[in-house]
Amino acid sequence: MLSFNVGSKEAFEVSLSDVSQTQLQGKTDVVLEFHVDDTTGANEKDSLMDLSFHVPTSNTQFLGDEERPSAHIFWQKILAIADVGSSEEAVVSLEGIAILTPRGRYTVELHMSFLRLQGQANDFKIQYSSILRLFVLPKSNNPHTFVVITLDPPIRKGQTLYPHIVIQFVTENVVEKELSLSEEVLAEKYKDRLQSSYNGLEHEVFSKILRGLSGAKVTRPSTFRSCQDGYAVKSSLKAEDGLLYPLEKGFFFLPKPPTLILHEEVCFLHF
């Protein structure tokens, strides 16, 4: 903890494990940036993003010298304790990925404990513990495949909550990816869950790596086939046209609004 005292009384304290980045600004200022997990936004209206401290060179608590002023000493102390390692380089990243909800093209980075979606206007960080399930659902007679990431709590953009992230991959797109994980980490932490490199269809490579890192289960189309031998039937939800996928434990309507209907929630069918 970092405790800030005024006189002899504590004014506030900050958990340093929540610090994601810290940097020196000039010779006297230290900025702390905090982990912002976008999925918590659903429950809380405000969260602390950053905090900056002014540490004058005359400070006596963090004694410095000409080359390393007090702010530098303070910064190094924070650095030693804070959870700065999670801004580590991504295990793997995919560029120019089309996401239908929240709409846009994103660079998708898979880290060891979280997933990051970086778009031109948005940047979402999603802890793997928030991922409930992955769905890999091919479109019939169409060159695209949906990969849906179901979240609880959902991510938030403005006033809108997104419990499902719908990614659209070009089905035939082939990629080759090396994971930036050492052999030791792979053997100790991800034994039988991840390989050191992948070569194959982009949506398969993505879902396999995400499953390996997050431990989330993957649902694929069940035995259902439509009269055109597709995995889904054309349908509409209110004013939106889309596809309804009958799955083993429910129905999934895609692409928008992505709606998961569990069998246990169905009271009756009306023909």
C-alpha positions as a Markdown table, in Angstrom:
| # | Residue | x | y | z |
|---|---|---|---|---|
| 1 | Met | 0.0 | 0.0 | 0.0 |
| 2 | Leu | 1.0 | 3.6 | -0.5 |
| 3 | Ser | -0.3 | 5.8 | 2.3 |
| 4 | Phe | -0.4 | 9.6 | 1.9 |
| 5 | Asn | -0.3 | 11.4 | 5.2 |
| 6 | Val | -1.1 | 15.0 | 5.9 |
| 7 | Gly | 0.5 | 16.0 | 9.3 |
| 8 | Ser | 0.2 | 12.8 | 11.2 |
| 9 | Lys | -3.1 | 11.7 | 9.8 |
| 10 | Glu | -3.7 | 9.5 | 6.8 |
| 11 | Ala | -5.4 | 11.3 | 3.9 |
| 12 | Phe | -5.8 | 8.3 | 1.6 |
| 13 | Glu | -4.1 | 5.1 | 0.6 |
| 14 | Val | -3.7 | 3.3 | -2.7 |
| 15 | Ser | -3.0 | -0.3 | -3.3 |
| 16 | Leu | 0.2 | -0.6 | -5.4 |
| 17 | Ser | -0.9 | -3.9 | -6.9 |
| 18 | Asp | -3.5 | -1.8 | -8.8 |
| 19 | Val | -0.8 | 0.3 | -10.5 |
| 20 | Ser | -0.2 | -0.8 | -14.1 |
| 21 | Gln | 2.4 | 1.8 | -15.1 |
| 22 | Thr | 4.4 | 4.5 | -13.4 |
| 23 | Gln | 6.6 | 7.1 | -15.0 |
| 24 | Leu | 8.7 | 10.1 | -14.2 |
| 25 | Gln | 7.7 | 13.4 | -15.6 |
| 26 | Gly | 10.4 | 16.0 | -15.6 |
| 27 | Lys | 12.6 | 16.0 | -12.4 |
| 28 | Thr | 9.9 | 16.3 | -9.8 |
| 29 | Asp | 6.7 | 14.5 | -10.9 |
| 30 | Val | 5.8 | 10.9 | -10.6 |
| 31 | Val | 2.6 | 9.6 | -12.4 |
| 32 | Leu | 0.9 | 6.4 | -11.4 |
| 33 | Glu | -1.5 | 4.7 | -13.9 |
| 34 | Phe | -4.0 | 2.1 | -12.6 |
| 35 | His | -5.3 | -1.1 | -14.1 |
| 36 | Val | -8.6 | -0.4 | -15.7 |
| 37 | Asp | -10.5 | -3.5 | -16.3 |
| 38 | Asp | -13.3 | -2.4 | -18.6 |
| 39 | Thr | -15.6 | -5.2 | -17.4 |
| 40 | Thr | -15.9 | -3.6 | -13.9 |
| 41 | Gly | -17.5 | -0.5 | -15.5 |
| 42 | Ala | -20.9 | -2.2 | -15.4 |
| 43 | Asn | -20.9 | -2.0 | -11.6 |
| 44 | Glu | -19.1 | 1.2 | -10.8 |
| 45 | Lys | -19.7 | 4.6 | -12.3 |
| 46 | Asp | -16.2 | 6.0 | -11.6 |
| 47 | Ser | -12.8 | 4.5 | -11.2 |
| 48 | Leu | -9.4 | 6.0 | -10.6 |
| 49 | Met | -7.3 | 6.1 | -13.8 |
| 50 | Asp | -4.1 | 8.0 | -12.7 |
| 51 | Leu | -2.6 | 9.9 | -9.9 |
| 52 | Ser | 0.5 | 12.2 | -10.0 |
| 53 | Phe | 2.7 | 13.2 | -7.1 |
| 54 | His | 4.9 | 16.3 | -7.0 |
| 55 | Val | 8.1 | 15.4 | -5.2 |
| 56 | Pro | 10.3 | 18.6 | -4.7 |
| 57 | Thr | 14.1 | 18.1 | -4.8 |
| 58 | Ser | 14.2 | 19.4 | -1.2 |
| 59 | Asn | 12.2 | 16.4 | -0.1 |
| 60 | Thr | 13.7 | 14.7 | 3.0 |
| 61 | Gln | 11.8 | 11.5 | 3.0 |
| 62 | Phe | 13.2 | 10.3 | -0.3 |
| 63 | Leu | 16.7 | 11.6 | -0.2 |
| 64 | Gly | 18.2 | 12.2 | -3.6 |
| 65 | Asp | 21.2 | 13.8 | -5.2 |
| 66 | Glu | 22.1 | 15.8 | -8.4 |
| 67 | Glu | 21.8 | 12.8 | -10.7 |
| 68 | Arg | 18.9 | 11.1 | -9.0 |
| 69 | Pro | 16.5 | 13.6 | -7.5 |
| 70 | Ser | 14.0 | 12.7 | -4.8 |
| 71 | Ala | 11.2 | 12.0 | -7.4 |
| 72 | His | 13.5 | 9.4 | -9.0 |
| 73 | Ile | 14.1 | 7.6 | -5.6 |
| 74 | Phe | 10.3 | 7.7 | -5.0 |
| 75 | Trp | 9.6 | 6.4 | -8.5 |
| 76 | Gln | 12.1 | 3.5 | -8.1 |
| 77 | Lys | 10.4 | 2.5 | -4.8 |
| 78 | Ile | 7.0 | 2.4 | -6.5 |
| 79 | Leu | 8.5 | 0.4 | -9.4 |
| 80 | Ala | 9.8 | -2.2 | -7.1 |
| 81 | Ile | 6.4 | -2.9 | -5.5 |
| 82 | Ala | 3.8 | -2.1 | -8.2 |
| 83 | Asp | 2.3 | -4.6 | -10.6 |
| 84 | Val | 3.9 | -3.1 | -13.6 |
| 85 | Gly | 4.7 | -6.4 | -15.2 |
| 86 | Ser | 1.3 | -6.8 | -16.6 |
| 87 | Ser | 2.0 | -4.3 | -19.3 |
| 88 | Glu | 4.2 | -7.1 | -20.5 |
| 89 | Glu | 4.4 | -7.7 | -24.2 |
| 90 | Ala | 1.5 | -9.6 | -25.6 |
| 91 | Val | 1.8 | -13.4 | -26.0 |
| 92 | Val | 0.3 | -13.0 | -29.4 |
| 93 | Ser | -1.4 | -10.2 | -31.3 |
| 94 | Leu | -3.7 | -10.1 | -34.4 |
| 95 | Glu | -4.1 | -6.9 | -36.4 |
| 96 | Gly | -7.1 | -5.5 | -38.4 |
| 97 | Ile | -9.6 | -7.8 | -36.8 |
| 98 | Ala | -13.3 | -6.9 | -37.6 |
| 99 | Ile | -15.4 | -6.8 | -34.5 |
| 100 | Leu | -19.2 | -6.4 | -35.0 |
| 101 | Thr | -20.0 | -5.5 | -31.4 |
| 102 | Pro | -18.6 | -3.2 | -30.2 |
| 103 | Arg | -18.2 | -2.2 | -33.9 |
| 104 | Gly | -14.8 | -1.4 | -35.4 |
| 105 | Arg | -11.4 | -2.8 | -36.5 |
| 106 | Tyr | -9.2 | -3.7 | -33.6 |
| 107 | Thr | -5.8 | -5.0 | -32.9 |
| 108 | Val | -6.4 | -8.0 | -30.6 |
| 109 | Glu | -3.6 | -8.7 | -28.0 |
| 110 | Leu | -3.7 | -11.8 | -25.9 |
| 111 | His | -1.6 | -11.4 | -22.7 |
| 112 | Met | -1.1 | -13.9 | -20.0 |
| 113 | Ser | -3.9 | -12.7 | -17.7 |
| 114 | Phe | -6.0 | -10.4 | -20.0 |
| 115 | Leu | -7.2 | -9.7 | -23.5 |
| 116 | Arg | -6.8 | -6.2 | -25.0 |
| 117 | Leu | -8.8 | -4.8 | -27.9 |
| 118 | Gln | -7.2 | -1.7 | -29.3 |
| 119 | Gly | -9.2 | 0.3 | -31.9 |
| 120 | Gln | -8.8 | 3.8 | -33.2 |
| 121 | Ala | -11.3 | 5.2 | -30.7 |
| 122 | Asn | -11.5 | 2.5 | -28.1 |
| 123 | Asp | -9.2 | 0.5 | -25.9 |
| 124 | Phe | -10.7 | -2.4 | -23.9 |
| 125 | Lys | -8.9 | -4.5 | -21.4 |
| 126 | Ile | -10.7 | -7.7 | -20.3 |
| 127 | Gln | -9.5 | -10.0 | -17.6 |
| 128 | Tyr | -9.7 | -13.7 | -18.5 |
| 129 | Ser | -11.6 | -14.3 | -15.3 |
| 130 | Ser | -14.5 | -12.3 | -16.8 |
| 131 | Ile | -14.7 | -14.7 | -19.8 |
| 132 | Leu | -17.5 | -17.2 | -19.4 |
| 133 | Arg | -17.3 | -19.1 | -22.7 |
| 134 | Leu | -16.2 | -18.9 | -26.3 |
| 135 | Phe | -18.4 | -19.7 | -29.3 |
| 136 | Val | -17.0 | -20.6 | -32.7 |
| 137 | Leu | -19.9 | -20.5 | -35.2 |
| 138 | Pro | -19.3 | -20.7 | -39.0 |
| 139 | Lys | -21.8 | -18.9 | -41.3 |
| 140 | Ser | -23.3 | -21.3 | -43.8 |
| 141 | Asn | -22.5 | -20.6 | -47.5 |
| 142 | Asn | -20.6 | -17.6 | -46.5 |
| 143 | Pro | -16.9 | -16.8 | -46.3 |
| 144 | His | -17.1 | -15.7 | -42.6 |
| 145 | Thr | -17.0 | -17.3 | -39.2 |
| 146 | Phe | -18.2 | -15.8 | -35.9 |
| 147 | Val | -16.1 | -16.1 | -32.7 |
| 148 | Val | -18.1 | -14.8 | -29.7 |
| 149 | Ile | -16.5 | -14.1 | -26.3 |
| 150 | Thr | -19.2 | -14.1 | -23.6 |
| 151 | Leu | -18.4 | -12.0 | -20.6 |
| 152 | Asp | -19.7 | -11.5 | -17.0 |
| 153 | Pro | -19.4 | -8.7 | -16.0 |
| 154 | Pro | -19.8 | -7.1 | -19.5 |
| 155 | Ile | -17.7 | -4.4 | -21.0 |
| 156 | Arg | -19.0 | -0.9 | -21.2 |
| 157 | Lys | -18.8 | 1.8 | -23.8 |
| 158 | Gly | -20.6 | 5.0 | -22.9 |
| 159 | Gln | -24.0 | 3.9 | -21.6 |
| 160 | Thr | -24.0 | 0.6 | -23.5 |
| 161 | Leu | -23.1 | -2.7 | -22.0 |
| 162 | Tyr | -21.6 | -5.5 | -24.2 |
| 163 | Pro | -22.0 | -9.0 | -22.6 |
| 164 | His | -20.9 | -10.6 | -25.9 |
| 165 | Ile | -17.9 | -9.6 | -28.1 |
| 166 | Val | -18.7 | -10.7 | -31.7 |
| 167 | Ile | -15.6 | -11.1 | -33.9 |
| 168 | Gln | -15.9 | -11.9 | -37.6 |
| 169 | Phe | -13.1 | -13.8 | -39.2 |
| 170 | Val | -12.6 | -14.6 | -42.9 |
| 171 | Thr | -13.0 | -18.4 | -42.7 |
| 172 | Glu | -10.3 | -19.3 | -45.1 |
| 173 | Asn | -7.7 | -16.8 | -43.7 |
| 174 | Val | -4.5 | -18.7 | -42.8 |
| 175 | Val | -2.0 | -17.3 | -40.2 |
| 176 | Glu | 1.2 | -18.5 | -38.6 |
| 177 | Lys | 1.9 | -17.3 | -35.1 |
| 178 | Glu | 4.7 | -17.8 | -32.6 |
| 179 | Leu | 3.9 | -17.4 | -28.9 |
| 180 | Ser | 6.2 | -15.1 | -27.0 |
| 181 | Leu | 6.4 | -17.5 | -24.0 |
| 182 | Ser | 9.5 | -19.3 | -22.9 |
| 183 | Glu | 9.7 | -23.1 | -23.0 |
| 184 | Glu | 9.7 | -23.1 | -19.2 |
| 185 | Val | 6.5 | -21.1 | -18.9 |
| 186 | Leu | 4.8 | -23.3 | -21.5 |
| 187 | Ala | 5.9 | -26.5 | -19.7 |
| 188 | Glu | 5.0 | -25.3 | -16.2 |
| 189 | Lys | 2.0 | -23.1 | -16.7 |
| 190 | Tyr | 0.4 | -24.2 | -19.9 |
| 191 | Lys | 1.3 | -27.9 | -20.3 |
| 192 | Asp | -1.0 | -29.6 | -22.7 |
| 193 | Arg | -2.9 | -26.3 | -23.2 |
| 194 | Leu | -0.7 | -24.4 | -25.5 |
| 195 | Gln | 1.9 | -25.0 | -28.3 |
| 196 | Ser | 4.8 | -22.8 | -28.9 |
| 197 | Ser | 3.6 | -21.9 | -32.4 |
| 198 | Tyr | 0.4 | -22.3 | -34.5 |
| 199 | Asn | -0.3 | -22.5 | -38.2 |
| 200 | Gly | -3.8 | -22.7 | -39.5 |
| 201 | Leu | -7.1 | -20.9 | -40.0 |
| 202 | Glu | -7.1 | -17.6 | -38.2 |
| 203 | His | -10.3 | -18.2 | -36.2 |
| 204 | Glu | -9.0 | -21.6 | -35.1 |
| 205 | Val | -5.6 | -20.2 | -34.1 |
| 206 | Phe | -7.2 | -17.4 | -32.2 |
| 207 | Ser | -9.8 | -19.5 | -30.3 |
| 208 | Lys | -7.2 | -22.2 | -29.4 |
| 209 | Ile | -4.7 | -19.7 | -28.0 |
| 210 | Leu | -7.5 | -17.8 | -26.1 |
| 211 | Arg | -8.8 | -21.1 | -24.7 |
| 212 | Gly | -5.3 | -22.1 | -23.6 |
| 213 | Leu | -4.6 | -18.8 | -21.9 |
| 214 | Ser | -8.0 | -18.2 | -20.3 |
| 215 | Gly | -9.2 | -21.7 | -19.6 |
| 216 | Ala | -12.6 | -20.8 | -21.1 |
| 217 | Lys | -14.7 | -23.6 | -22.7 |
| 218 | Val | -15.4 | -23.5 | -26.4 |
| 219 | Thr | -18.9 | -24.2 | -27.9 |
| 220 | Arg | -19.2 | -25.2 | -31.5 |
| 221 | Pro | -22.3 | -26.0 | -33.6 |
| 222 | Ser | -24.1 | -29.2 | -32.4 |
| 223 | Thr | -25.7 | -31.8 | -34.7 |
| 224 | Phe | -28.3 | -29.4 | -36.1 |
| 225 | Arg | -28.2 | -28.8 | -39.9 |
| 226 | Ser | -30.7 | -26.7 | -41.8 |
| 227 | Cys | -32.4 | -27.8 | -45.1 |
| 228 | Gln | -29.5 | -26.1 | -47.0 |
| 229 | Asp | -27.0 | -28.0 | -44.7 |
| 230 | Gly | -26.2 | -24.8 | -42.7 |
| 231 | Tyr | -25.5 | -24.5 | -39.0 |
| 232 | Ala | -28.1 | -21.8 | -38.5 |
| 233 | Val | -31.5 | -20.6 | -39.7 |
| 234 | Lys | -32.3 | -17.1 | -41.0 |
| 235 | Ser | -34.4 | -15.3 | -38.5 |
| 236 | Ser | -35.1 | -11.8 | -37.2 |
| 237 | Leu | -35.1 | -10.4 | -33.6 |
| 238 | Lys | -37.4 | -7.4 | -33.4 |
| 239 | Ala | -36.2 | -5.3 | -36.4 |
| 240 | Glu | -32.8 | -7.0 | -36.9 |
| 241 | Asp | -32.2 | -9.8 | -39.4 |
| 242 | Gly | -29.7 | -12.4 | -38.5 |
| 243 | Leu | -29.0 | -16.1 | -37.9 |
| 244 | Leu | -30.3 | -18.3 | -35.2 |
| 245 | Tyr | -27.9 | -21.1 | -34.2 |
| 246 | Pro | -29.5 | -24.1 | -32.4 |
| 247 | Leu | -26.8 | -25.3 | -30.0 |
| 248 | Glu | -26.6 | -28.1 | -27.4 |
| 249 | Lys | -27.8 | -26.0 | -24.5 |
| 250 | Gly | -29.5 | -23.1 | -26.1 |
| 251 | Phe | -29.9 | -20.8 | -29.1 |
| 252 | Phe | -27.6 | -18.0 | -30.2 |
| 253 | Phe | -28.9 | -15.1 | -32.3 |
| 254 | Leu | -26.2 | -13.2 | -34.3 |
| 255 | Pro | -24.8 | -10.8 | -35.2 |
| 256 | Lys | -26.8 | -8.0 | -33.5 |
| 257 | Pro | -28.0 | -7.8 | -30.9 |
| 258 | Pro | -26.0 | -10.9 | -30.0 |
| 259 | Thr | -28.5 | -12.9 | -27.8 |
| 260 | Leu | -27.9 | -16.2 | -26.0 |
| 261 | Ile | -31.2 | -18.0 | -25.2 |
| 262 | Leu | -30.6 | -21.0 | -22.9 |
| 263 | His | -33.0 | -24.0 | -23.3 |
| 264 | Glu | -33.8 | -23.7 | -19.5 |
| 265 | Glu | -35.1 | -20.2 | -20.1 |
| 266 | Val | -37.6 | -21.2 | -22.8 |
| 267 | Cys | -41.1 | -21.4 | -21.5 |
| 268 | Phe | -43.0 | -22.3 | -24.7 |
| 269 | Leu | -42.7 | -22.3 | -28.4 |
| 270 | His | -45.3 | -20.6 | -30.6 |
| 271 | Phe | -45.9 | -21.8 | -34.2 |
